[in-house]
Amino acid sequence: MPKRPARGLPLLALLASLGAGSCNTTFVTGNHTVPGPGPGGKPMVTVSDASVGMPPAANAPIYPFAARIQHSDDYFGTKVPDPYRWMEDLDSPQVKQWVLSENALSQPQLAALPQRDWLKRRLTELWSYERYDVPVHKGKHYFYLRNDGHQNQSVLYVAETLESPGTVLFDPNAVRSDATVALSEFEPSQQGEVVAYATSDGGTDWQLWRFRRVKDGTDFPEELRDTKFWGVSWAHDGSGVYYSRYPELPSGRGDDAARPAIYFHKLGTPQQQDRLVYEVTDHPTRIPQGKVTEDGRFLVITQTEGYERNGVVLLDLRRAGAVAQPLFTAWDGLYNFIGAEGDELYFHTTAGAPLGRLIAIDAQPGTKARAVVPEGTAAIESASYVGGRLIVQYVEDAHGVARVYERDGRLAGTVPLPGLGGIEGFRGEASRSETFFSYTDFLTPRRIYRLDVSSDQATLWRAPRVPASMEPFITEQVFYNSKDGTRIPMYITHRRDLVKNGDNAALLYGYGGFNISATPIYRPQVQAWLEMGGVFAEANLRGGGEYGEAWHKAGTAENKQHVFDDFIAAAEYLVREHYTRPARLGIHGRSNGGLLVGAVLTQRPDLFGAALPAVGVLDMLRYQTASANARQWSSDYGLAEDPDQFKSLYAYSPVQNVKKGACYPPTLITTADHDDRVVPWHSYKFAASLQAAQLCSNPILIRIETRAGHGAGKPVWMQVEDYADQLAFVARWLKLAAPAS
């Protein structure tokens, strides 16, 4: 799920306190009804409580035994069985044994797939290219991530000029032999003398922050724990950082079921001495995070709850004992801080502007905001303040566009781009006219450009050399109508000499949620699929941010079915236009996209030849019980604790809509046992339900990764193994052979 503000394969990051649910819970054992714990409770499981599923079809795999307990929840008079509730206890011996048994079934079958050896070799080659991330300029230094093409994790470099080769500041590959410790974030101080950097161990979202001196590469003695998602913001003088910290449980672990507060950490002191700066005391589920203005005058504190609206208060750091003052407290839209010029603060907001606009407001309490860049015809994705100008990133028909504005709103120029793709970056300082951004599309690996904001001139800084030819392939953008007539964009990438005979193997990908725009991006796994002769399609579904907040809202809560209808209509378009046929059409999605695949798989099993739901949210009635993080997703999904929202969730929740006696297409479910963003019991329940219900011989397999999480920071070797399995599985069932070696 998404981690704001990142786009893409997305990741969920916003948190809130975990409240008690309203549904009634009982456990039924034999002839006795025994009251049990409410949401989050863990029933004891014994074999005597189990019932069996459907008898296996001829030639079907023999699946590991999964006990079906007699448990149900009462939602406003509707009793919903939950026979695999015991799987939510991830540390229980029963769950661990089931995981081992499922992997013992799936791993040999995946390893034996005829396409897998070629895919593993080719994916290893395709990932073996030098690549860079967007540089950050602080003080006298440039900081950036680089991978030489043979490293599992990208390495943090520092350089004094853009032309110099740079020196290694931190190499996460040296921490563990399996490279499962990743550098998740880094933030240089304003002077560029110290870098705060965070690592993630085994795929967890929890971060461990350290502080490294640039001059000699040594660390300060302290560490910051109990943090995730929110990053750090340096004091202007480099004396320390402001950060959001969760309370600590008696076990020593952070408690993300509670609300974090903002602390100030003074460099060189133990975390226990950190000073409490701000906490929310008047609302149980709002989370504060702080950002220091470039000149150090103010701490801009954003209170977050969900993905549709927030509040902002302002703390004057120049005044000892100052109290945070309200700035935007109507909760009438999103307010994203961009930058400041003296006492004037700039924000990107959706308040009164579903497509977004830019406003400025004086730091004095009670002042009114003025319009800077008005709402236009395209959705604003983000904005920044660099070199005294405002850089605004738009999404126009599902591709990136960037324009530069003066502080009074006059258009100063449009950032030149090489094509219709995705862009990121534009970070910088008000006092410098230099910034950097990246460009990518389905056939262009990520290029890094330097932009001179004063002249609106972009120059190429780094362009990767991928061991592949893009010449045989082409990307086309098409538009189709969904079930209700809504016009939906979709990108289709394939060989130039493709014959539309209705018999090509095609893989359809989607996300559709959390206001995330699915703009084009290069992926080595897609390159391998294309080289096998496959067609790759990505649909820009409602629920995303491609056309602003109205487009987002049209795919949330009671409107979530629109997302599935859009995806089904995309599949029908590919069939109708003779790109493929159902037996040769596979579907793939991750996280919220895993939910998408699970939902359409249960609604239209006849339309697909294979399915790849990855790290998905699949039990929509109980997702909010996993953590406060998960509860924040309710702004998109709704909650089963509400009677109307329960009806819509129950209507599409994949786990609850598996039908006994159906024939589902071959399905490979993937998850990771360390995923603490979308907990793996979603995938466990879905796999067990499908395996018990499947009437035909199509396999239902689950692949459970160890020492991995939701996806961020996954080492290259692990990604190669994962995608070799997934693509080999779908290629086998869509009858797509590997190229001759």
XYZ file of C-alpha atoms in Angstrom:
741
model
C 0.000 0.000 0.000
C 1.175 3.498 -0.612
C 3.676 5.307 1.477
C 2.937 8.986 0.899
C 4.185 10.867 -1.001
C 5.728 8.118 -3.107
C 3.811 6.897 -6.108
C 4.050 3.694 -7.794
C 4.146 0.196 -6.759
C 2.914 1.224 -3.990
C 3.131 1.040 -0.424
C 0.315 2.305 2.689
C 1.879 4.537 5.245
C -0.552 6.709 7.147
C -1.329 5.599 10.701
C -3.901 6.124 13.425
C -4.939 4.642 16.747
C -6.580 1.235 16.508
C -10.142 1.548 17.763
C -12.407 -1.236 18.875
C -14.708 -2.622 16.205
C -18.456 -2.734 16.506
C -19.112 -6.248 15.253
C -20.024 -8.990 17.710
C -17.802 -12.047 17.792
C -18.510 -15.560 18.978
C -16.726 -18.862 18.569
C -18.852 -21.927 17.965
C -17.359 -25.260 19.029
C -19.463 -28.392 18.775
C -22.857 -27.664 20.311
C -21.580 -24.890 22.545
C -21.262 -21.167 21.827
C -18.316 -19.664 23.650
C -17.849 -15.868 23.782
C -14.540 -14.865 22.277
C -12.418 -11.776 21.916
C -13.439 -8.918 19.636
C -11.527 -7.741 16.597
C -7.898 -8.751 16.795
C -8.708 -11.746 19.013
C -6.919 -15.034 18.380
C -9.007 -18.204 18.692
C -7.376 -21.425 19.723
C -7.330 -23.964 16.915
C -7.499 -27.715 17.240
C -7.985 -30.361 14.588
C -11.266 -31.368 16.218
C -12.658 -27.931 15.345
C -11.957 -28.407 11.637
C -14.270 -29.180 8.799
C -13.186 -30.054 5.278
C -13.571 -28.160 2.034
C -14.584 -29.395 -1.401
C -13.236 -32.735 -2.596
C -10.290 -32.264 -4.966
C -10.821 -32.507 -8.701
C -9.021 -35.127 -10.717
C -5.383 -34.132 -11.333
C -5.692 -31.260 -8.822
C -2.858 -30.652 -6.371
C -3.250 -32.135 -2.918
C -3.153 -29.049 -0.716
C -1.851 -28.860 2.846
C -4.484 -29.322 5.507
C -5.985 -26.048 6.755
C -8.311 -26.348 9.727
C -11.730 -24.723 9.264
C -13.009 -23.605 12.653
C -16.667 -22.864 13.286
C -16.347 -19.149 13.846
C -18.564 -16.321 12.674
C -18.943 -12.578 13.216
C -22.276 -10.804 13.472
C -22.381 -7.612 11.406
C -25.696 -5.849 11.988
C -27.632 -9.113 11.811
C -25.553 -10.715 9.051
C -23.469 -13.627 10.275
C -20.241 -13.963 8.346
C -18.204 -17.166 8.763
C -14.465 -16.772 9.288
C -13.157 -20.344 9.323
C -9.513 -19.287 9.000
C -9.476 -16.717 11.800
C -6.707 -18.743 13.443
C -4.353 -17.721 10.643
C -4.257 -14.196 12.055
C -1.998 -15.493 14.847
C 1.110 -15.374 12.676
C 3.424 -16.694 15.397
C 1.357 -19.760 16.266
C 2.823 -23.234 15.569
C -0.208 -24.065 13.392
C 0.318 -21.089 11.108
C 4.068 -21.647 10.864
C 3.523 -25.294 9.958
C 0.931 -24.365 7.339
C 3.367 -21.853 5.802
C 6.098 -24.488 5.636
C 3.705 -26.975 4.040
C 2.455 -24.503 1.431
C 5.994 -23.512 0.457
C 6.921 -27.190 0.273
C 4.101 -27.614 -2.250
C 4.672 -24.498 -4.343
C 8.466 -24.210 -4.470
C 9.190 -27.461 -6.336
C 6.359 -26.806 -8.783
C 7.588 -23.302 -9.508
C 11.200 -24.435 -9.836
C 10.177 -27.048 -12.413
C 8.342 -24.629 -14.710
C 9.969 -24.755 -18.161
C 10.155 -20.952 -18.532
C 11.763 -20.305 -15.160
C 15.436 -20.936 -15.962
C 15.366 -18.517 -18.892
C 13.490 -15.929 -16.855
C 15.928 -16.081 -13.954
C 18.914 -15.669 -16.286
C 17.297 -12.865 -18.251
C 16.020 -10.998 -15.199
C 19.494 -11.165 -13.653
C 20.898 -9.626 -16.842
C 18.192 -6.967 -17.065
C 18.819 -5.808 -13.500
C 22.567 -5.654 -14.127
C 22.850 -2.048 -15.241
C 24.276 1.022 -13.523
C 21.530 3.272 -12.166
C 21.178 6.438 -10.107
C 18.533 8.191 -8.051
C 17.867 11.927 -8.041
C 20.685 13.859 -6.267
C 20.181 16.143 -3.266
C 22.401 19.246 -2.953
C 23.126 20.414 0.596
C 25.979 22.702 1.621
C 29.013 21.877 -0.510
C 27.944 18.307 -1.274
C 25.730 16.290 -3.579
C 24.155 13.143 -2.118
C 22.685 10.383 -4.260
C 22.032 6.647 -4.496
C 23.930 4.577 -7.041
C 23.886 0.906 -7.965
C 26.778 -0.347 -10.081
C 24.519 -2.976 -11.635
C 25.848 -5.862 -9.570
C 24.656 -4.817 -6.120
C 21.548 -6.000 -4.328
C 21.014 -2.658 -2.615
C 21.777 0.839 -3.889
C 24.630 2.644 -2.138
C 24.660 6.192 -0.721
C 27.352 8.393 -2.303
C 28.594 11.907 -1.607
C 30.385 14.149 -4.115
C 31.534 17.773 -4.209
C 30.759 18.192 -7.920
C 28.417 16.523 -10.380
C 31.380 15.483 -12.495
C 33.337 13.705 -9.755
C 32.883 9.933 -9.229
C 31.878 10.441 -5.584
C 32.739 8.365 -2.528
C 30.714 5.789 -0.648
C 29.049 7.183 2.469
C 26.959 4.135 3.412
C 26.768 0.694 1.789
C 23.834 -1.414 3.040
C 25.149 -4.466 1.164
C 27.859 -4.813 3.810
C 25.418 -5.125 6.736
C 24.169 -8.683 6.055
C 25.363 -11.355 3.675
C 21.857 -11.800 2.212
C 21.452 -8.029 1.635
C 18.082 -7.909 3.406
C 18.962 -4.736 5.318
C 18.062 -1.757 3.129
C 18.730 1.967 3.245
C 15.151 3.207 3.427
C 15.701 6.990 3.730
C 18.429 9.589 4.094
C 18.316 13.301 4.920
C 21.394 15.576 4.901
C 21.566 18.523 7.271
C 21.205 22.032 5.832
C 24.980 22.493 5.927
C 25.597 19.063 4.348
C 27.956 18.059 7.162
C 25.890 15.235 8.686
C 23.462 12.780 7.084
C 20.606 11.154 8.963
C 20.003 7.728 7.425
C 17.467 5.007 8.167
C 17.718 1.269 7.628
C 14.993 -1.352 7.393
C 15.718 -4.929 8.463
C 14.067 -7.805 6.597
C 11.451 -5.711 4.846
C 9.841 -4.168 7.923
C 8.456 -0.644 7.827
C 10.093 0.068 11.197
C 13.207 2.180 10.772
C 16.450 2.570 12.680
C 17.966 6.044 12.257
C 21.659 6.864 12.644
C 23.722 9.986 11.981
C 26.906 9.937 9.877
C 29.598 12.604 9.566
C 30.348 13.371 5.946
C 33.989 14.337 6.485
C 35.123 10.954 7.836
C 32.155 8.563 7.436
C 31.852 7.861 11.177
C 28.568 7.646 13.067
C 27.414 9.489 16.144
C 26.830 7.065 19.039
C 23.034 7.275 19.267
C 20.210 5.574 17.362
C 16.558 6.559 16.912
C 14.015 3.758 17.202
C 10.213 3.408 17.189
C 9.783 5.314 13.928
C 8.269 4.541 10.549
C 6.989 6.440 7.507
C 7.424 10.049 8.626
C 11.130 10.768 8.197
C 13.130 13.450 9.992
C 13.488 17.204 9.494
C 16.718 18.982 10.462
C 16.907 22.084 12.606
C 18.357 24.938 10.553
C 21.611 24.996 12.530
C 22.155 21.235 12.180
C 21.933 20.680 15.935
C 19.358 17.916 15.652
C 16.180 16.656 14.016
C 12.430 16.759 14.551
C 10.718 13.403 14.087
C 7.524 11.472 14.904
C 7.998 8.658 17.425
C 5.638 5.925 18.563
C 5.377 4.877 22.212
C 7.369 1.827 23.196
C 5.791 -1.423 24.384
C 7.191 -3.299 27.426
C 8.777 -5.700 24.936
C 10.884 -2.849 23.589
C 9.075 -2.713 20.253
C 7.297 0.367 18.958
C 3.534 0.457 19.419
C 1.949 1.447 16.108
C -1.492 0.838 17.569
C -0.919 4.094 19.429
C -0.490 7.622 18.104
C 3.046 9.035 17.662
C 4.169 12.446 18.846
C 6.799 14.870 17.529
C 10.107 14.969 19.391
C 13.334 16.908 18.961
C 16.532 14.890 19.037
C 19.734 16.776 19.819
C 22.684 15.346 17.946
C 25.097 13.422 20.161
C 22.604 12.651 22.955
C 20.668 9.443 23.759
C 17.138 9.131 22.434
C 15.774 8.906 25.979
C 16.608 12.600 26.431
C 14.643 13.746 23.367
C 12.275 16.641 24.000
C 8.552 16.346 23.361
C 7.615 19.103 20.919
C 4.010 18.450 19.933
C 1.289 15.854 20.342
C -2.355 15.692 19.334
C -4.488 15.677 22.466
C -7.953 16.469 21.110
C -8.447 13.619 18.629
C -7.701 9.883 18.991
C -6.653 9.049 15.403
C -4.762 12.055 14.044
C -1.020 11.769 13.542
C 1.393 14.727 13.577
C 4.514 15.090 11.471
C 6.758 18.149 11.314
C 8.735 19.930 8.592
C 11.162 22.773 9.333
C 11.093 25.676 6.897
C 14.345 26.203 5.005
C 15.255 29.297 7.022
C 14.509 27.509 10.305
C 11.778 29.937 11.394
C 8.846 27.554 11.640
C 7.912 23.941 12.205
C 4.988 23.207 9.891
C 2.998 20.443 11.601
C 0.639 18.398 9.474
C -2.021 16.354 11.243
C -2.867 13.317 9.145
C -5.926 11.092 9.147
C -6.560 9.167 5.950
C -5.846 10.242 2.396
C -8.470 12.876 1.633
C -8.002 15.731 4.104
C -5.683 16.965 6.817
C -5.007 19.862 9.148
C -1.993 22.133 9.618
C -0.719 24.020 12.661
C 2.379 26.204 12.895
C 5.034 26.372 15.600
C 7.308 29.436 15.719
C 10.769 28.065 16.462
C 12.196 31.537 17.116
C 10.158 31.990 20.284
C 10.974 29.952 23.380
C 7.860 28.346 24.815
C 5.780 29.092 21.712
C 2.529 27.165 21.278
C 1.457 25.775 17.924
C -1.053 28.048 16.204
C -3.830 26.881 13.844
C -3.226 27.474 10.142
C -5.641 25.156 8.280
C -8.044 23.413 10.642
C -11.284 23.119 8.654
C -10.350 19.635 7.405
C -11.848 20.570 4.054
C -9.128 19.071 1.834
C -5.467 18.170 1.652
C -2.825 20.802 2.435
C 0.703 19.827 1.415
C 3.496 22.199 2.482
C 5.739 23.276 -0.421
C 8.119 25.886 0.968
C 8.423 29.362 2.426
C 9.761 32.800 1.632
C 10.139 34.642 4.920
C 6.770 34.624 6.677
C 4.869 33.540 3.545
C 4.157 29.802 3.306
C 3.184 27.953 0.117
C 0.831 24.975 -0.027
C -0.642 22.625 -2.597
C -4.286 22.039 -1.664
C -7.410 20.263 -2.897
C -9.716 22.430 -0.752
C -12.254 23.899 -3.152
C -10.208 22.517 -6.061
C -10.539 18.777 -6.826
C -7.710 19.029 -9.384
C -5.539 20.975 -6.950
C -4.222 24.537 -6.734
C -1.380 26.435 -5.060
C -1.965 29.003 -2.326
C 0.147 31.258 -0.121
C -0.591 32.305 3.437
C 1.098 34.592 5.929
C 2.426 32.924 9.069
C 0.495 35.299 11.334
C -2.609 33.709 12.916
C -5.940 34.696 11.419
C -4.672 35.631 7.968
C -6.360 34.408 4.803
C -4.687 32.467 2.043
C -4.229 33.976 -1.393
C -4.436 32.081 -4.682
C -1.125 31.603 -6.525
C -1.633 28.918 -9.177
C -5.341 28.326 -9.816
C -6.992 24.994 -10.511
C -6.544 24.043 -14.154
C -7.664 21.237 -16.419
C -5.089 18.676 -15.192
C -4.528 17.216 -11.737
C -1.645 18.556 -9.661
C 0.362 15.657 -8.268
C 2.928 17.639 -6.254
C 4.814 20.934 -6.123
C 8.071 22.382 -4.813
C 9.682 25.772 -4.211
C 13.130 26.083 -5.777
C 15.199 29.094 -6.764
C 12.413 31.531 -5.914
C 9.999 29.772 -8.282
C 7.246 27.175 -7.934
C 7.581 23.900 -9.840
C 4.246 22.137 -10.291
C 3.940 18.509 -11.394
C 0.721 17.647 -13.226
C -0.780 14.410 -14.491
C -2.349 14.839 -17.920
C -4.077 11.761 -19.324
C -1.920 9.517 -17.111
C 1.513 10.999 -17.956
C 3.663 13.581 -16.195
C 3.986 17.280 -17.055
C 5.901 19.945 -15.090
C 5.501 23.722 -15.266
C 7.407 26.547 -13.563
C 5.591 29.558 -12.049
C 6.631 32.820 -10.484
C 5.563 33.505 -6.908
C 2.730 35.678 -8.201
C 1.373 32.791 -10.293
C 2.679 33.864 -13.713
C 3.763 30.959 -15.914
C 7.554 31.052 -16.368
C 8.013 27.934 -18.473
C 7.349 24.239 -19.040
C 9.968 21.643 -18.133
C 11.099 19.878 -21.330
C 10.496 16.120 -21.271
C 11.545 13.438 -23.773
C 8.146 11.752 -23.987
C 4.896 10.771 -22.315
C 6.151 9.155 -19.137
C 6.432 9.485 -15.395
C 8.490 12.148 -13.601
C 9.702 12.568 -10.015
C 11.993 14.879 -8.074
C 12.336 18.701 -8.251
C 13.615 18.893 -4.717
C 15.790 21.908 -3.945
C 16.258 25.138 -2.039
C 14.775 28.588 -2.408
C 18.255 30.107 -2.586
C 19.500 27.831 -5.403
C 18.154 27.592 -8.932
C 19.361 24.003 -9.342
C 17.153 20.945 -9.000
C 16.996 17.404 -10.403
C 14.267 15.170 -11.715
C 13.865 11.728 -13.252
C 12.006 10.608 -16.358
C 10.895 7.072 -17.238
C 8.365 5.223 -19.381
C 7.636 1.605 -20.211
C 10.590 1.440 -22.630
C 12.931 4.034 -21.047
C 14.851 3.190 -17.855
C 15.047 6.012 -15.357
C 17.062 8.995 -16.644
C 18.233 11.777 -14.321
C 18.138 15.408 -15.468
C 19.478 18.620 -13.944
C 17.128 21.587 -14.245
C 18.199 25.219 -14.046
C 15.006 26.794 -12.748
C 16.061 30.337 -13.662
C 16.439 29.478 -17.355
C 14.075 26.473 -17.529
C 16.874 24.456 -19.148
C 17.163 20.724 -18.502
C 20.360 18.768 -19.168
C 20.846 15.014 -18.961
C 23.015 13.973 -15.990
C 22.786 10.165 -16.040
C 21.245 7.755 -18.571
C 21.426 4.018 -17.862
C 22.556 1.482 -20.429
C 20.271 -1.511 -20.123
C 21.418 -4.772 -21.742
C 18.386 -4.827 -24.026
C 17.085 -3.306 -27.232
C 13.876 -1.287 -27.029
C 13.580 -0.958 -30.800
C 11.364 -4.037 -31.314
C 8.684 -2.649 -28.966
C 6.172 0.159 -28.897
C 3.789 1.655 -26.334
C 0.357 2.890 -27.360
C -2.211 4.691 -25.242
C -5.843 3.761 -25.758
C -9.124 4.794 -24.136
C -12.080 2.534 -23.448
C -15.445 2.807 -21.707
C -16.112 1.177 -18.367
C -19.395 -0.447 -17.355
C -21.040 2.912 -16.544
C -19.632 4.645 -19.629
C -16.673 6.361 -17.933
C -13.711 6.856 -20.281
C -10.610 5.072 -18.951
C -7.017 5.380 -20.244
C -4.756 2.352 -20.702
C -1.188 1.863 -21.926
C -0.405 -1.223 -24.022
C 3.203 -2.202 -24.758
C 4.046 -4.935 -27.254
C 6.195 -5.900 -30.220
C 5.942 -3.576 -33.210
C 5.057 -6.521 -35.439
C 2.243 -7.752 -33.176
C -0.605 -9.377 -35.075
C -3.974 -8.719 -33.447
C -5.334 -12.194 -34.001
C -6.842 -12.647 -30.551
C -4.231 -15.232 -29.629
C -1.412 -13.324 -27.896
C -0.450 -13.894 -24.283
C -1.213 -10.668 -22.393
C -0.620 -9.513 -18.822
C -2.936 -6.802 -17.467
C -1.739 -4.756 -14.479
C -3.632 -2.282 -12.291
C -3.754 -0.480 -8.943
C -6.649 1.975 -8.633
C -6.459 3.512 -5.186
C -5.214 6.093 -2.677
C -5.028 8.937 -5.198
C -1.904 7.384 -6.755
C -1.444 8.059 -10.459
C -0.142 5.058 -12.397
C 2.089 6.941 -14.831
C 4.498 4.958 -17.059
C 7.569 3.401 -15.457
C 10.282 1.024 -16.674
C 10.380 -2.419 -15.024
C 12.918 -5.167 -15.834
C 10.244 -7.831 -15.328
C 8.042 -6.211 -17.970
C 11.024 -6.095 -20.352
C 11.485 -9.852 -19.897
C 7.776 -10.450 -20.511
C 7.924 -8.440 -23.733
C 10.987 -10.338 -24.918
C 9.071 -13.587 -24.447
C 6.501 -12.224 -26.883
C 3.923 -11.134 -24.335
C 1.712 -8.047 -24.349
C 1.773 -5.811 -21.250
C -1.165 -3.520 -20.453
C -1.609 -1.102 -17.550
C -5.025 0.446 -16.954
C -5.460 3.822 -15.221
C -8.390 2.954 -12.997
C -10.620 5.148 -10.890
C -9.457 5.421 -7.306
C -6.126 6.754 -8.544
C -5.150 10.387 -8.968
C -4.981 10.619 -12.767
C -7.862 13.098 -12.987
C -7.869 14.594 -9.515
C -9.896 14.092 -6.379
C -13.180 13.405 -8.190
C -11.490 10.502 -10.021
C -10.084 9.277 -6.718
C -13.415 9.495 -4.893
C -15.176 7.667 -7.728
C -13.187 4.570 -6.727
C -13.434 4.641 -2.935
C -15.782 3.377 -0.194
C -19.213 2.551 -1.653
C -17.804 3.365 -5.110
C -14.969 0.817 -4.905
C -16.760 -1.517 -7.318
C -16.054 1.056 -10.046
C -12.360 0.126 -9.811
C -13.133 -3.526 -10.451
C -15.538 -2.651 -13.252
C -12.811 -0.523 -14.873
C -10.351 -3.426 -14.716
C -12.849 -5.934 -16.063
C -13.665 -3.523 -18.889
C -9.932 -3.249 -19.655
C -9.753 -7.030 -19.991
C -12.824 -7.054 -22.211
C -11.265 -4.334 -24.391
C -8.120 -6.411 -24.893
C -10.257 -9.353 -25.960
C -12.639 -7.305 -28.117
C -9.765 -5.583 -29.939
C -8.100 -8.962 -30.597
C -4.978 -8.445 -28.545
C -5.725 -11.667 -26.689
C -8.477 -14.018 -25.497
C -9.512 -14.985 -21.947
C -7.499 -18.212 -21.879
C -4.332 -16.231 -22.690
C -5.002 -13.207 -20.471
C -3.294 -12.935 -17.090
C -3.843 -10.330 -14.383
C -1.393 -8.915 -11.861
C -1.505 -6.385 -9.031
C 0.301 -5.590 -5.804
C -0.964 -4.364 -2.434
C -4.182 -2.459 -3.189
C -3.646 -3.946 -6.659
C -3.600 -7.372 -5.005
C -7.079 -6.591 -3.703
C -8.021 -5.608 -7.256
C -6.890 -8.970 -8.647
C -8.563 -10.886 -5.821
C -11.861 -9.083 -6.358
C -12.050 -9.459 -10.144
C -10.811 -13.037 -9.869
C -13.797 -13.947 -7.708
C -16.237 -11.867 -9.771
C -15.189 -12.948 -13.278
C -13.129 -16.158 -13.128
C -14.202 -16.907 -16.712
C -12.389 -13.845 -18.075
C -8.820 -14.753 -17.123
C -6.332 -17.511 -17.861
C -4.103 -16.900 -14.813
C -3.892 -14.545 -11.825
C -1.075 -13.079 -9.714
C -2.431 -11.332 -6.582
C 0.613 -10.032 -4.678
C 0.798 -8.802 -1.048
C -2.907 -7.988 -1.287
C -5.512 -6.648 1.110
C -7.963 -9.532 0.782
C -10.120 -9.683 3.928
C -11.905 -6.345 3.732
C -14.018 -6.926 6.826
C -11.000 -7.161 9.136
C -8.126 -5.291 7.483
C -8.393 -2.476 10.059
C -7.675 -4.856 12.958
C -4.095 -5.486 11.842
C -2.646 -2.129 12.943
C -3.344 1.569 13.255
C -1.587 1.873 9.912
C -4.206 -0.329 8.286
C -7.051 1.544 9.927
C -5.978 4.687 8.069
C -6.937 2.996 4.801
C -10.584 3.476 5.753
C -10.611 6.805 3.895
C -10.437 4.702 0.727
C -12.145 1.494 1.825
C -14.595 2.368 4.562
C -15.060 0.200 7.661
C -17.185 -2.856 8.328
C -18.092 -1.160 11.610
C -20.443 1.083 9.613
C -23.629 -0.678 8.385
C -23.651 0.884 4.914
C -19.919 0.469 4.393
C -20.148 -3.114 5.603
C -22.562 -3.905 2.782
C -20.224 -2.626 0.085
C -17.164 -4.277 1.633
C -18.940 -7.606 2.070
C -20.094 -7.489 -1.556
C -16.553 -7.575 -2.955
C -14.169 -8.722 -0.189
C -12.172 -11.500 -1.896
C -11.937 -13.843 1.103
C -15.681 -13.691 1.721
C -16.626 -14.055 -1.957
C -14.833 -17.288 -2.788
C -17.560 -19.694 -3.937
C -17.412 -23.412 -3.326
C -17.610 -25.468 -6.458
C -16.329 -22.736 -8.764
C -13.478 -23.159 -11.235
C -10.954 -20.402 -10.673
C -8.073 -19.795 -13.092
C -4.560 -20.904 -12.134
C -3.530 -18.544 -9.348
C -0.213 -17.825 -7.663
C -0.627 -15.748 -4.502
C 2.536 -14.092 -3.209
C 3.252 -12.552 0.177
C 6.037 -12.234 2.753
C 6.108 -13.328 6.368
C 7.715 -10.011 7.467
C 5.157 -7.787 5.743
C 3.943 -5.462 8.495
C 2.143 -3.119 6.110
C -0.323 -5.597 4.571
C -0.025 -8.491 6.989
C 0.335 -11.903 5.315
C -2.755 -13.448 6.876
C -4.758 -11.729 4.144
C -3.010 -13.937 1.597
C -3.101 -16.992 3.871
C -6.882 -16.800 4.255
C -7.409 -16.226 0.543
C -5.197 -19.142 -0.454
C -6.869 -21.521 1.995
C -10.327 -20.399 0.849
C -9.533 -20.870 -2.848
C -7.869 -24.226 -2.283
C -10.864 -25.504 -0.325
C -13.378 -24.236 -2.909
C -11.630 -25.081 -6.180
C -13.585 -27.706 -8.121
C -11.416 -27.976 -11.233
C -7.755 -28.966 -11.547
C -6.357 -25.424 -12.006
C -3.669 -24.964 -9.335
C -3.983 -22.508 -6.458
C -0.512 -21.916 -5.063
C 0.915 -19.497 -2.525
C 4.532 -18.364 -2.391
C 5.569 -17.011 1.027
C 8.870 -15.129 1.114
C 10.960 -15.062 4.290
C 13.021 -12.077 5.468
C 11.020 -9.838 3.178
C 8.254 -7.311 3.675
C 5.827 -5.396 1.519
C 8.395 -4.781 -1.194
C 10.399 -1.664 -0.354
C 14.092 -2.417 0.095
C 13.841 -5.913 -1.347
C 17.290 -6.991 -2.592
C 17.740 -7.577 -6.307
C 18.401 -11.292 -5.935
C 15.102 -11.702 -4.106
C 13.208 -9.686 -6.739
C 14.719 -11.855 -9.473
C 13.605 -15.054 -7.733
C 10.137 -13.621 -7.041
C 9.445 -12.429 -10.576
C 11.001 -15.521 -12.145
C 8.433 -17.576 -10.230
C 5.486 -15.289 -10.984
C 6.196 -14.816 -14.684
C 7.070 -18.476 -15.216
C 3.775 -19.456 -13.597
C 1.637 -17.130 -15.684
C 3.627 -17.950 -18.858
C 3.025 -21.660 -18.286
C -0.734 -21.239 -18.073
C -0.981 -18.669 -20.864
C 1.121 -20.976 -23.062
C 3.957 -18.494 -23.605
C 7.290 -20.183 -24.244
C 10.673 -18.768 -23.321
C 12.863 -17.627 -26.232
C 15.491 -20.029 -27.459
C 18.732 -19.540 -25.550
